[in-house]
Coordinates of C-alpha atoms in Angstrom, one line a residue:
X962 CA 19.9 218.9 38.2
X963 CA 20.8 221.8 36.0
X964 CA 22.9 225.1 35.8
X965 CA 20.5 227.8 35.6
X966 CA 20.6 230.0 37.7
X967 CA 11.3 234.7 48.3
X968 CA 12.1 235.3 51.4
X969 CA 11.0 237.6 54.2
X970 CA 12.3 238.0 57.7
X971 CA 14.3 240.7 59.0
X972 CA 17.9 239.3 60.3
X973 CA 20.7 240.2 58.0
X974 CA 23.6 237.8 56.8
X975 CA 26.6 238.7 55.5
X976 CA 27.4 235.6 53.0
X977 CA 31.3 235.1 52.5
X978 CA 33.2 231.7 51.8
X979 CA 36.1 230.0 53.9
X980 CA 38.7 228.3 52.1
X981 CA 38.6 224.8 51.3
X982 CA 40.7 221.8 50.5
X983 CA 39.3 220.6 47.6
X984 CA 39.4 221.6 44.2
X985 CA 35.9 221.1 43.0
X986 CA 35.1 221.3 39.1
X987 CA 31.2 220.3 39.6
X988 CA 28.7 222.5 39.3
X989 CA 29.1 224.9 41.9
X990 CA 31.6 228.2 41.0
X991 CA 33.5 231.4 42.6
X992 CA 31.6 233.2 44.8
X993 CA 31.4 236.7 45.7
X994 CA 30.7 238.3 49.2
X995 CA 27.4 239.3 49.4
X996 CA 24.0 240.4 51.9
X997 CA 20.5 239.0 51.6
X998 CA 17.9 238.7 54.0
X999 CA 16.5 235.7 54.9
X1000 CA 14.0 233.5 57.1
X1001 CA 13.5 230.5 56.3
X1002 CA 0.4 206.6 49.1
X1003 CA 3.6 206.0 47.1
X1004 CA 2.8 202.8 45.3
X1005 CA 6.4 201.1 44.9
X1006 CA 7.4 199.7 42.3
X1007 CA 8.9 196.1 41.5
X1008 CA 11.3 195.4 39.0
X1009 CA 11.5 192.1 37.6
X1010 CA 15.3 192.6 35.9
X1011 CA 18.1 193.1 37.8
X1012 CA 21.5 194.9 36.5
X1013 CA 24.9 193.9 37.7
X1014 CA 26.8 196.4 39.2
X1015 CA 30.3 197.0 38.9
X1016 CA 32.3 195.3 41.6
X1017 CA 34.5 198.2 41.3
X1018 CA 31.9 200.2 43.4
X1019 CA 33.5 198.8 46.4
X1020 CA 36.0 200.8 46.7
X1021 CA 33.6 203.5 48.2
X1022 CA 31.4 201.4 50.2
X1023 CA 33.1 199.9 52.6
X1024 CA 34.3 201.3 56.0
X1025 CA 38.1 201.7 55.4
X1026 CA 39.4 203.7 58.6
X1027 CA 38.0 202.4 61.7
X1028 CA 37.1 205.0 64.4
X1029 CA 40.0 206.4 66.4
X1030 CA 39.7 205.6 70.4
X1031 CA 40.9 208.9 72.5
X1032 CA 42.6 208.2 75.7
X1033 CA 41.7 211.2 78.2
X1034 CA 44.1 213.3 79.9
X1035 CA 43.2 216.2 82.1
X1036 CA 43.3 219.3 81.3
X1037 CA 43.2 218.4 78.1
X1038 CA 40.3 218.3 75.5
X1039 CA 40.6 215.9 72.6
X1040 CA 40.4 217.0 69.5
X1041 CA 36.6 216.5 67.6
X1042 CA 36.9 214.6 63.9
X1043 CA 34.9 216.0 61.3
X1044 CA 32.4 213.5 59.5
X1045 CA 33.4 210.4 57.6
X1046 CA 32.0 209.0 54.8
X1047 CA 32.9 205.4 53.6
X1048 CA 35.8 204.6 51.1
X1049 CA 37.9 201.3 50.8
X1050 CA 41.5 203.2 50.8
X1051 CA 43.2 199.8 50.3
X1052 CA 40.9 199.2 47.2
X1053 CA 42.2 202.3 46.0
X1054 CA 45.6 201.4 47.0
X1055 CA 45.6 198.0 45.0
X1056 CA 43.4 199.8 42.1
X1057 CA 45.4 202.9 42.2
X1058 CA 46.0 202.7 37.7
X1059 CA 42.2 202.8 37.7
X1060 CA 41.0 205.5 39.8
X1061 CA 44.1 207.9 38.5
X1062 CA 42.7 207.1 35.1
X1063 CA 39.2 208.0 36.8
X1064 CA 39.9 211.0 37.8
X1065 CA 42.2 212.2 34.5
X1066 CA 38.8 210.9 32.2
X1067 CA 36.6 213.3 34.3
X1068 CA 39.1 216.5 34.5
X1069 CA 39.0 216.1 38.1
X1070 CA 41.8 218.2 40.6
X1071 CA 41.6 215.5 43.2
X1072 CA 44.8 214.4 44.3
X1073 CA 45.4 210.8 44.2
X1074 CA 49.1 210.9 44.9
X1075 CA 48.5 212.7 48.2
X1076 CA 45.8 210.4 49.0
X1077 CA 48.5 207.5 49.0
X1078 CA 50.6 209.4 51.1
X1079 CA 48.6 209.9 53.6
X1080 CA 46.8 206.8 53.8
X1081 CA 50.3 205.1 54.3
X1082 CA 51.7 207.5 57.3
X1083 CA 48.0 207.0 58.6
X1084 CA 48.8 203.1 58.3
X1085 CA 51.9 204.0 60.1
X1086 CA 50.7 205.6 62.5
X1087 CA 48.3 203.4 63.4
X1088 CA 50.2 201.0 64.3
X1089 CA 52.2 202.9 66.7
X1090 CA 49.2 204.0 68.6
X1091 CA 48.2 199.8 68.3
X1092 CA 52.0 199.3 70.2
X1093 CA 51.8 202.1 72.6
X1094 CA 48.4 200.8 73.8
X1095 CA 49.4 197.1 73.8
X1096 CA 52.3 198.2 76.2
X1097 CA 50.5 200.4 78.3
X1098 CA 48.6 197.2 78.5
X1099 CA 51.2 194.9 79.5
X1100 CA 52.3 197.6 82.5
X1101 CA 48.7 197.6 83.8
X1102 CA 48.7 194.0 84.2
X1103 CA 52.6 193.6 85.5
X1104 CA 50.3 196.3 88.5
X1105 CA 47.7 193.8 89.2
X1106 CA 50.3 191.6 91.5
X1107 CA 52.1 192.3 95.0
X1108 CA 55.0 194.8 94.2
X1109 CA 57.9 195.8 95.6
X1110 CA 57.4 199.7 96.2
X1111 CA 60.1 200.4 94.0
X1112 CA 58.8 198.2 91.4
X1113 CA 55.4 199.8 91.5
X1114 CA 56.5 203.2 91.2
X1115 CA 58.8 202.6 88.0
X1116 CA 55.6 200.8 86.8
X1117 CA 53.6 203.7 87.7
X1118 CA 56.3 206.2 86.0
X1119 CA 56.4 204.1 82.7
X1120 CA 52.2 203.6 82.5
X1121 CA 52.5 207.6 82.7
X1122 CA 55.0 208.1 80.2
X1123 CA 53.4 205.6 78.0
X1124 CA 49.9 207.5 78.3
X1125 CA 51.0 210.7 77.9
X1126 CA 52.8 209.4 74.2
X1127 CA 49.5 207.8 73.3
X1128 CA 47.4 210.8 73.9
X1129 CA 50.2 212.9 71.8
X1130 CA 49.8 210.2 69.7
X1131 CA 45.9 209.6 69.1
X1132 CA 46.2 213.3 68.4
X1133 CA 48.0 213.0 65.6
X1134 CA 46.5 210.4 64.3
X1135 CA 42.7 212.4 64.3
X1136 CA 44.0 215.2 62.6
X1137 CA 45.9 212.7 60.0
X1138 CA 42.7 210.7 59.8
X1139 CA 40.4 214.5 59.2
X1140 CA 42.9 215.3 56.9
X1141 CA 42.7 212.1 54.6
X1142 CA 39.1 212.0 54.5
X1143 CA 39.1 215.7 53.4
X1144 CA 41.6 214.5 50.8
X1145 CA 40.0 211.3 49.8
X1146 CA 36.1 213.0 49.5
X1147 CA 37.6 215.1 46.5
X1148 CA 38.0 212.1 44.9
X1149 CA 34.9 211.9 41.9
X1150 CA 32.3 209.0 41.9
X1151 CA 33.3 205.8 39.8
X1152 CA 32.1 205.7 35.6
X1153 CA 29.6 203.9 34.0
X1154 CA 32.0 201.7 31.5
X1155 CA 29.4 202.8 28.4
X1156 CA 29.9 206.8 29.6
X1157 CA 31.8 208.5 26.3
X1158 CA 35.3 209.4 27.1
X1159 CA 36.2 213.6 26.8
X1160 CA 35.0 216.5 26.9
X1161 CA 31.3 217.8 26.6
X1162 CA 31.8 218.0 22.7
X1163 CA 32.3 213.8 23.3
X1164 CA 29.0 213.3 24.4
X1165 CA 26.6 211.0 22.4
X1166 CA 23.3 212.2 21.5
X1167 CA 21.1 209.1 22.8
X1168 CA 17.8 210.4 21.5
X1169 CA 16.4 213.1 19.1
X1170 CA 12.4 214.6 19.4
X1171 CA 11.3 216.4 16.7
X1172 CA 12.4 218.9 14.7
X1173 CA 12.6 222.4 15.2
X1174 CA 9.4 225.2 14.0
X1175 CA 10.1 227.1 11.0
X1176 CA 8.8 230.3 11.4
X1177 CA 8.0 232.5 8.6
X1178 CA 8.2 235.8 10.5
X1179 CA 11.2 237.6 11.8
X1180 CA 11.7 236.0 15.5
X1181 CA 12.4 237.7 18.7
X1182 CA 14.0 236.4 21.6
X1183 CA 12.7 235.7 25.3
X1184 CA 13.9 239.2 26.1
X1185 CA 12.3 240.4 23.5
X1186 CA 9.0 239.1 23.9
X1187 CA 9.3 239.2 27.9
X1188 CA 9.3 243.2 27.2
X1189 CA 7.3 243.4 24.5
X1190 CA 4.4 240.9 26.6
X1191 CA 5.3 243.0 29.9
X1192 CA 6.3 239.7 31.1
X1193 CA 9.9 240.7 33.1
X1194 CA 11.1 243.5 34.7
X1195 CA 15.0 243.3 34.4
X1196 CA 16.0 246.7 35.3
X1197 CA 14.0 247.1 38.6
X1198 CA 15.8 243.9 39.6
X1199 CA 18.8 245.3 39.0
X1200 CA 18.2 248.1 40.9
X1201 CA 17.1 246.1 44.0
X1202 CA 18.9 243.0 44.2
X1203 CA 21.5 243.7 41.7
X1204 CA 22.4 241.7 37.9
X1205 CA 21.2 238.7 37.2
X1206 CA 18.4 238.9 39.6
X1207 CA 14.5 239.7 37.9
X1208 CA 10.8 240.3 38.5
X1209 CA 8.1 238.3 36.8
X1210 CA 4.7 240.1 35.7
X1211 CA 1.4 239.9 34.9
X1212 CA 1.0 235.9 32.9
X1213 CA 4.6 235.2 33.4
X1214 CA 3.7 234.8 37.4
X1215 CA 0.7 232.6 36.3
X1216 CA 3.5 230.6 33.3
X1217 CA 5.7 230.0 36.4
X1218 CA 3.1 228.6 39.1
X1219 CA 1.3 226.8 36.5
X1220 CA 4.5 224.9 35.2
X1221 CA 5.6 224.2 39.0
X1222 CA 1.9 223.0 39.2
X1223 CA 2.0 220.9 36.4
X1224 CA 5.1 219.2 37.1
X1225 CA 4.2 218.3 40.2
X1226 CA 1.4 216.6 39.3
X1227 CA 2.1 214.8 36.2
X1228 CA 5.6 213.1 38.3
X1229 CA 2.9 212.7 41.4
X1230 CA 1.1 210.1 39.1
X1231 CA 3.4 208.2 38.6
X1232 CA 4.1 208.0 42.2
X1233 CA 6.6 209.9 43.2
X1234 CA 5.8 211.7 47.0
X1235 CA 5.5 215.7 46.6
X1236 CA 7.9 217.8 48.9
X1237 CA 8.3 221.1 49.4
X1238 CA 11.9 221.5 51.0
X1239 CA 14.3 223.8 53.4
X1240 CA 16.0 226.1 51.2
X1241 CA 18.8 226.6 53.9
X1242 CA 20.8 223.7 54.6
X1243 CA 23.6 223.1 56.9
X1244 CA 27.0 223.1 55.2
X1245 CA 28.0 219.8 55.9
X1246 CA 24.7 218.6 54.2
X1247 CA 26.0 220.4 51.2
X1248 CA 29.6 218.7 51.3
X1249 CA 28.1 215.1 51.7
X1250 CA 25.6 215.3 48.3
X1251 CA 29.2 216.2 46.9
X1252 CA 29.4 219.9 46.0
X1253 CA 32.2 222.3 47.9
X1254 CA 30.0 225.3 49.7
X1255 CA 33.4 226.8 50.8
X1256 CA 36.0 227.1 48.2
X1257 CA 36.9 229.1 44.9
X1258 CA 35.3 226.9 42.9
X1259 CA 31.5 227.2 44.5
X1260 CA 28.1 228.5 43.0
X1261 CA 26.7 228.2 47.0
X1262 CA 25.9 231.0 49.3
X1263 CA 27.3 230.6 52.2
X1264 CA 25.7 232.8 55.3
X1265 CA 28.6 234.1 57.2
X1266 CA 29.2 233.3 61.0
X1267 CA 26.6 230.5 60.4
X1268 CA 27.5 226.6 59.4
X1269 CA 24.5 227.1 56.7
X1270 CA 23.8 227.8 53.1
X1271 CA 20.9 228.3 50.4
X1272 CA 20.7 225.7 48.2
X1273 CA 21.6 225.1 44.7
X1274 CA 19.4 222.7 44.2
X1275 CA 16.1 220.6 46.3
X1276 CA 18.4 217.5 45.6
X1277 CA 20.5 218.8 48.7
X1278 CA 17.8 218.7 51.4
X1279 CA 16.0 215.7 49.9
X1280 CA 19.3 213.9 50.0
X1281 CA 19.0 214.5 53.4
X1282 CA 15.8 213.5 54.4
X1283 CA 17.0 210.1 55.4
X1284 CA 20.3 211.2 56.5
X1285 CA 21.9 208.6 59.2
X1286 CA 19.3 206.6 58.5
X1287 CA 18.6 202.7 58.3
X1288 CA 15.5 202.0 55.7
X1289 CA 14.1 198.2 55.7
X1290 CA 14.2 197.6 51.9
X1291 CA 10.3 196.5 51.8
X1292 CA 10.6 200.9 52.1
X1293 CA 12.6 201.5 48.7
X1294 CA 12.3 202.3 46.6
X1295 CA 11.8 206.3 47.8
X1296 CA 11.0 208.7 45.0
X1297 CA 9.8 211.9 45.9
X1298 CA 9.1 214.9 43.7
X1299 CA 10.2 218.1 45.3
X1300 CA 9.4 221.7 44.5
X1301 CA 11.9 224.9 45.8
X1302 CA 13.9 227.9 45.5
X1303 CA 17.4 227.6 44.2
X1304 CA 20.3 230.1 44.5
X1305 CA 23.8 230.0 43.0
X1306 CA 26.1 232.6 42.5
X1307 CA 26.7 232.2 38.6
X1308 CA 30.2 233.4 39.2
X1309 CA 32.1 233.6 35.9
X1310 CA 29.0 233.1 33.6
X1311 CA 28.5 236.5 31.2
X1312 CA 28.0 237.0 27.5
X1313 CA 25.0 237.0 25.1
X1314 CA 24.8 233.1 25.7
X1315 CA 23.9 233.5 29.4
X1316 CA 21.8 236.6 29.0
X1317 CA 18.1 237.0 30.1
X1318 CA 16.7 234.3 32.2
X1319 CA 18.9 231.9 30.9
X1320 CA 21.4 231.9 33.6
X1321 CA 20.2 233.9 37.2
X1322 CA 20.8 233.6 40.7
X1323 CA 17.3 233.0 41.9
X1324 CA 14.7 230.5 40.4
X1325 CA 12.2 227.6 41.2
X1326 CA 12.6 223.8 40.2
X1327 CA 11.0 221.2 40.3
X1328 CA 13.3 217.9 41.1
X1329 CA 12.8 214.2 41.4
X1330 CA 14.7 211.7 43.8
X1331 CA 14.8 208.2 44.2
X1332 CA 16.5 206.3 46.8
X1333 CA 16.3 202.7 45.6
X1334 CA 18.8 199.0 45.9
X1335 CA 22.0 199.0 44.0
X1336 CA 21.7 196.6 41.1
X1337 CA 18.2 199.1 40.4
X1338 CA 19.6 202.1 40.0
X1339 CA 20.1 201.9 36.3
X1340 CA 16.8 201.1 35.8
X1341 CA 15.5 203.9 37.2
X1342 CA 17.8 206.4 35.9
X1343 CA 16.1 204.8 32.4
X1344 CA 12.5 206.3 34.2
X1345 CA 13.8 210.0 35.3
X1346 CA 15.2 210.3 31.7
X1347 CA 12.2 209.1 30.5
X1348 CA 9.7 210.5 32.6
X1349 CA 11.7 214.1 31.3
X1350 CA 11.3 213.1 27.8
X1351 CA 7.9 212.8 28.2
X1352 CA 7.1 215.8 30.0
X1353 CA 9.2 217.7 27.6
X1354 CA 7.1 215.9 24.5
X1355 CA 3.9 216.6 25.7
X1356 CA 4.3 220.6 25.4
X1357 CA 5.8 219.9 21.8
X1358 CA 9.0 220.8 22.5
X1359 CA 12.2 220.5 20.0
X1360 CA 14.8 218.5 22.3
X1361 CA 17.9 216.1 21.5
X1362 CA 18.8 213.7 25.1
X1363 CA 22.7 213.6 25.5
X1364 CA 25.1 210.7 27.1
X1365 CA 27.1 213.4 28.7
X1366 CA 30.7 212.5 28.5
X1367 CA 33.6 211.7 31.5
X1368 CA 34.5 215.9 31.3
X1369 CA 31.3 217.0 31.7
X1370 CA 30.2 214.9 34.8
X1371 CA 30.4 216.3 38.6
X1372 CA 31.6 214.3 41.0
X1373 CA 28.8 212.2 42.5
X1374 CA 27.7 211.0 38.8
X1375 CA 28.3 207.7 37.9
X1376 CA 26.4 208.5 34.7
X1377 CA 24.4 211.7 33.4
X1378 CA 22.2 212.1 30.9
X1379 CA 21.0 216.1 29.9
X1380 CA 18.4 217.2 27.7
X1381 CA 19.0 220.0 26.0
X1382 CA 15.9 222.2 23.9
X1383 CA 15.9 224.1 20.7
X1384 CA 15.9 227.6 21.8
X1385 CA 14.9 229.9 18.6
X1386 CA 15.3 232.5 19.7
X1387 CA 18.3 232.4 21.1
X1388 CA 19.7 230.3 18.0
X1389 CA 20.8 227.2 19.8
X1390 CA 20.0 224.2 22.1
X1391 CA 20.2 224.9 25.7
X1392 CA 20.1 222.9 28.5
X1393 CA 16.9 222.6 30.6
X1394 CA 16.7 219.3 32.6
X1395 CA 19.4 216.4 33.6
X1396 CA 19.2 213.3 35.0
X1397 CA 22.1 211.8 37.4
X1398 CA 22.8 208.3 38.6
X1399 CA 25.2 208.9 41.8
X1400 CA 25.4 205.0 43.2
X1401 CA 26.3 205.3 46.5
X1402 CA 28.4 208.3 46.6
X1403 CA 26.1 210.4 48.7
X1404 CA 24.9 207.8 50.3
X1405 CA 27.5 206.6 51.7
X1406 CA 28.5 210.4 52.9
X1407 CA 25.0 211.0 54.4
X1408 CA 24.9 207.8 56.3
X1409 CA 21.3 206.3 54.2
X1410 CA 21.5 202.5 54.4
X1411 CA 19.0 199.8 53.9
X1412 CA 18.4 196.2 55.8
X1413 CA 17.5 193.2 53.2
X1414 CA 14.0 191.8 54.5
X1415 CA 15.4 188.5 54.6
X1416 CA 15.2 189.1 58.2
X1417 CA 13.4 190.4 60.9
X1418 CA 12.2 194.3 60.5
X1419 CA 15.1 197.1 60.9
X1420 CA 14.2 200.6 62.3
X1421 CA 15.7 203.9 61.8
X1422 CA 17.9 203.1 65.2
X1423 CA 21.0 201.7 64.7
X1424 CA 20.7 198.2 66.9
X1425 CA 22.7 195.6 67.1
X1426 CA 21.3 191.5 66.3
X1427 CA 23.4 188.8 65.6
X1428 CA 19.9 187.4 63.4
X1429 CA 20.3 190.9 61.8
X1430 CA 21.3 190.5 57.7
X1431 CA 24.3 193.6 57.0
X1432 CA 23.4 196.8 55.7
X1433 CA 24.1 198.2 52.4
X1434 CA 24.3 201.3 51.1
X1435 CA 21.4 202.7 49.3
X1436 CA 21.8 204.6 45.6
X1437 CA 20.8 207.5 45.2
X1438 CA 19.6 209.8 41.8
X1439 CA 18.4 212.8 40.8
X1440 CA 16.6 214.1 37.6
X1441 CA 14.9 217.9 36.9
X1442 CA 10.9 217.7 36.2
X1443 CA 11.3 221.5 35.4
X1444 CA 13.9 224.0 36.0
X1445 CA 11.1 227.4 35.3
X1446 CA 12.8 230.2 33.7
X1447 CA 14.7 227.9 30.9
X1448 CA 11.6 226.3 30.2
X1449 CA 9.9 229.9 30.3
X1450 CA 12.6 230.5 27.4
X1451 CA 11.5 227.6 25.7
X1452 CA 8.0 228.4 25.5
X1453 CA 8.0 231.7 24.5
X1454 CA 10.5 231.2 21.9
X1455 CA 9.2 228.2 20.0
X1456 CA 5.5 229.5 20.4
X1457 CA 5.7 233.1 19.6
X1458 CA 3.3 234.1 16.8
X1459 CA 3.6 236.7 14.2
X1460 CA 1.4 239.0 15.9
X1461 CA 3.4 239.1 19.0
X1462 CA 1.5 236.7 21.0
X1463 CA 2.4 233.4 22.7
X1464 CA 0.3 230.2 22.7
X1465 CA 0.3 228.4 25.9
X1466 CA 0.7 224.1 25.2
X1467 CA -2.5 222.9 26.3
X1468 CA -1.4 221.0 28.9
X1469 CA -0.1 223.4 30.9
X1470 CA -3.6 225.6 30.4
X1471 CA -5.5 223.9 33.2
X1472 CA -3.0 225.5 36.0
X1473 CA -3.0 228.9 34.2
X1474 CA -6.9 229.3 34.6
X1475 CA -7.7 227.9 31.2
X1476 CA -5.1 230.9 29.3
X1477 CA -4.6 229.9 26.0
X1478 CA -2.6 232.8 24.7
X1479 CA 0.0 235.4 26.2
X1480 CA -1.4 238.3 24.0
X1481 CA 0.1 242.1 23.5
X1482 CA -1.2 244.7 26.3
X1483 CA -3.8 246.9 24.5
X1484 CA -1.7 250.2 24.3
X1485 CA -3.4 253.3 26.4
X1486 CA -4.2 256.5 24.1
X1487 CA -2.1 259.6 25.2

C-alpha cells in the first residue's frame, strides 16, 4: 500500500473526526472537516520450504483476557465492550525489555508503561470479581438447606449485598478491560530481526533495475506535459472539489483504465481472484487492519453521525472479506487482486515535492492480498515484491526496491518492502508501490482463523468438536499492483519525447485500443 493520494447519489455527509486514544504514526494523517456526496479458479499454490517464525509472535496470538461474565440487575443495563483482538499481556509483561525496545525502533507513541498498569489493576480486579462470585456462591448453597427464618433472611440480605458489589464490580472491570485493549491495540506489530534499524534514510536498497534515460532535450514535468497533452484539468478541480482534487482528459482517461486493466490481468495470471471492493467501510473495519479513522493523526474520512468511512486503501475491505471467519487450510492460501477508489485527506503534505498528481485525495489502485499459514508468509511477501518488480520491468521503468527501515514501518508491518521509480521530471525517485508482511496482526483483530486438515472439515461456523485440531491465526499481506496517477507520472516523465509526445510501453497498448503514442492536439487556426 502506498501514500498517494466517483460517486453519485444524492444524500449529503458532513465528514468530521472524534477523538481517539491512540497516537497513530502509520500512514493515515490530520484530517479536516469536510462534505462529499456519496452512494456507495484460483489455483493454490504449494510450497515445498517452510520458514520458522519467530516464537516471539505469540505474544499477539493468544487470547489473553478472557470474556467478562455480567451479572444482571434490574433496572440496570450492562455496559456493551467494544471488540477485542488477541494479545498475550503476560507475554508482554515477562518480555516487557523487548517490546519497549519495539516500539522505540519503530518511533511508535504507544504507551507501554500504561499498558502494564492497567493490565495489573485489571489482574486485580479480576480477582475480586473471582471472590465476590465464589462467595455469593457459598451463600446460595448455605440457602439450599432448612433455615431458620432468621437465618434465611440474613442469607438473603448478604446474597443481595454481595450481588449488588459484583455488578458494581463487573462494571468496572468492562470499562478497565475496553480501556486496556484500546491501550494495548496502539501497540505496533512485532520486527522482522533482518528489518534495518532507524529512520527511512536507514533503509537498505535490496535491488536496483536499470538505469535512468538520458535525455538530450530539455525535460518537462508531468504537469507540464499533462497541460501541454491536455491530459489534466487542475484548475476546474479546484473549483469543484477544491486542492488536490483533478480531472483526467482525453488519453489520460484511456492511460488510467488501461493500466487498472492491465494490472488486473497480468496479477489474475498468476492466480490471484479479481475483486472489485466497497469503498465505504465501517469504522471498526478500519481500526482492526490497524490504521486510527478517528484521531489527529488520520488520512481517513470519516462520515459524520455514521460509524463509516471511505477507504484509504482496498486492503481495508479485502481484509475483511473473511472477517470472523474460520477457513479450512486446504482453502489458503487466499490471494485476490482488488481494484478501487482510495481517499485520504493528505493533511500536512504541501510543497513542490507533493505537487501535481503526486500526492491527491482521490485515485484508483490496484492491490493484492494474500491470506496464507504462518511459517508462509515470508515466502510470499518474496512473490508480491516480485510480482511488483516485474510489472514495473516490463514497462521499462527506472526503479531501486528498498528494505524499509523500523521508522518508516506502520504498525501492522512486520516487514515492508517499497519500490520507489526514477521520476525525471520531477528530479527524484518516488514511491509508487509497497509490499507489507503483517503476520497476524489484523488477523487476529478481524477474527480470520484457519483449521489444520489434519482433521475432519471446519466451516465458517464456529462449532465446537473435541476431534476438532485448534485454530490458528491466519497471516495476512498486502502489496500495490498499481497505484494510477504515480505511475501516470512515471510514464509520462521517462517517455516524453522531444517533440512533446509520449510513447505508451507496449504492454499497456492492448487496453488503450492499440495507442502507441500520447501526441500534441493539432492547434485550431484563429
Amino acid at each position: 500500500m502506498i501514500s498517494c493520494g466517483c460517486f453519485g447519489g444524492t444524500t449529503f455527509h458532513g465528514l468530521a473526526l472524534a477523538p481517539s486514544i491512540c497516537r497513530s504514526t502509520s500512514m493515515f494523517s490530520p484530517l479536516r472537516t469536510l462534505t462529499l456526496t456519496l452512494a456507495a479458479t484460483n489455483p493454490h499454490h504449494r510450497l515445498l520450504r517452510r520458514v520458522l517464525f519467530p516464537t516471539v509472535v505469540r505474544a499477539f496470538s493468544s487470547t489473553a483476557l478472557p470474556t467478562v461474565p455480567i451479572t444482571k440487575q434490574e433496572g440496570k443495563a450492562a455496559a456493551k465492550p467494544q471488540w477485542k483482538t488477541a494479545i498475550d499481556f503476560k507475554w508482554i509483561r515477562d518480555n516487557k525489555d523487548v517490546v519497549a525496545a519495539n516500539i522505540k525502533n519503530r518511533n511508535s507513541n504507544a504507551n507501554l508503561d500504561l499498558v502494564l498498569e492497567l493490565y495489573e489493576k485489571f489482574l486485580n480486579l479480576q480477582k475480586e470479581v473471582e471472590w465476590l462470585r465464589a462467595e455469593r456462591n457459598v451463600v446460595a448453597n448455605k440457602m439450599k438447606g432448612k433455615l431458620e427464618p432468621s437465618v434465611r433472611q440474613a442469607l438473603v440480605e448478604e446474597g443481595k449485598n454481595l450481588k449488588e458489589g459484583l455488578v458494581s464490580l463487573e462494571e468496572d472491570l468492562v470499562q478497565l478491560t475496553d480501556q486496556l485493549q484500546q491501550e494495548a491495540q496502539c501497540l505496533p506489530n512485532i520486527t522482522h530481526p533482518d528489518v534495518p534499524i532507524g529512520g527511512e534514510d536507514s533503509s537498505i536498497i535490496r535491488k536496483m533495475v536499470r538505469s535512468p534515460r538520458e535525455f538530450n532535450f530539455n525535460i518537462k514535468d508531468h504537469l507540464e506535459l499533462g497541460k501541454d497533452l491536455e491530459l489534466f484539468d487542475f484548475d476546474a478541480a479546484a473549483e469543484v472539489s477544491g486542492s488536490k482534487f483533478y480531472y483526467l482528459k482525453n488519453e489520460a482517461v484511456l492511460l488510467e483504465m488501461g493500466l487498472i486493466n492491465w494490472a488486473i490481468a497480468e496479477v489474475s495470471k498468476r492466480g490471484y481472484i479479481p475483486l472489485i471492493t466497497p469503498e465505504i467501510v465501517r469504522s471498526s473495519v478500519v481500526e482492526k487492519c490497524g490504521f486510527q479513522p478517528r484521531g489527529q493523526n488520520t488520512q481517513v474520512y470519516s462520515i459524520e453521525n455514521n460509524d463509516q468511512c471511505l477507504i484509504g486503501t482496498a486492503e481495508i475491505p479485502v481484509g475483511g472479506i473473511h472477517m470472523d471467519s474460520i477457513l479450512p487450510e486446504s482453502a489458503l492460501p487466499l490471494k485476490y487482486v482488488a481494484y478501487s477508489h482510495c481517499f485520504r485527506t493528505e493533511a500536512g503534505a504541501a510543497g513542490t515535492a507533493t505537487r501535481g498528481l503526486y500526492r491527491v485525495h482521490q485515485f484508483s489502485k490496484v492491490e493484492m492480498f494474500i491470506f496464507c499459514r504462518p511459517e508462509e508468509s515470508n515466502l510470499y511477501h518474496e512473490e508480491l515484491i516480485a510480482i511488483e518488480e516485474d510489472l514495473f520491468s516490463s514497462l521499462g521503468l527506472h526503479f531501486k526496491t528498498l528494505d524499509m527501515a523500523t521508522g518508516d514501518l506502520g504498525a501492522p508491518a512486520y516487514r515492508k518492502f517499497d519500490v520507489e521509480a526514477w521520476m525525471p521530471g520531477l528530479g527524484r525517485y518516488g514511491e509508487i508501490s509497497s509490499a507489507s508482511n503483517c503476520t497476524d496482526y489484523q488477523s487476529r483483530r478481524l477474527g480470520i482463523r484457519y483449521r489444520p486438515s489434519s482433521d475432519t472439515p471446519a466451516t465458517s461456523k464456529k462449532g465446537k468438536g473435541s476431534n476438532l485440531a485448534p485454530t490458528q491465526f491466519v497471516h495476512t499481506l498486502n502489496a500495490t499492483a498499481c497505484a494510477v496517477p504515480r505511475m501516470i507520472i512515471c510514464l509520462l516523465e521517462n517517455f516524453q519525447q522531444e517533440d512533446g509526445a509520449v510513447v505508451i510501453p507496449e504492454p499497456l497498448r492492448p487496453y488503450m485500443g492499440g495507442l502507441n503514442v500520447i501526441s500534441p492536439k493539432a492547434k485550431t487556426s484563429q
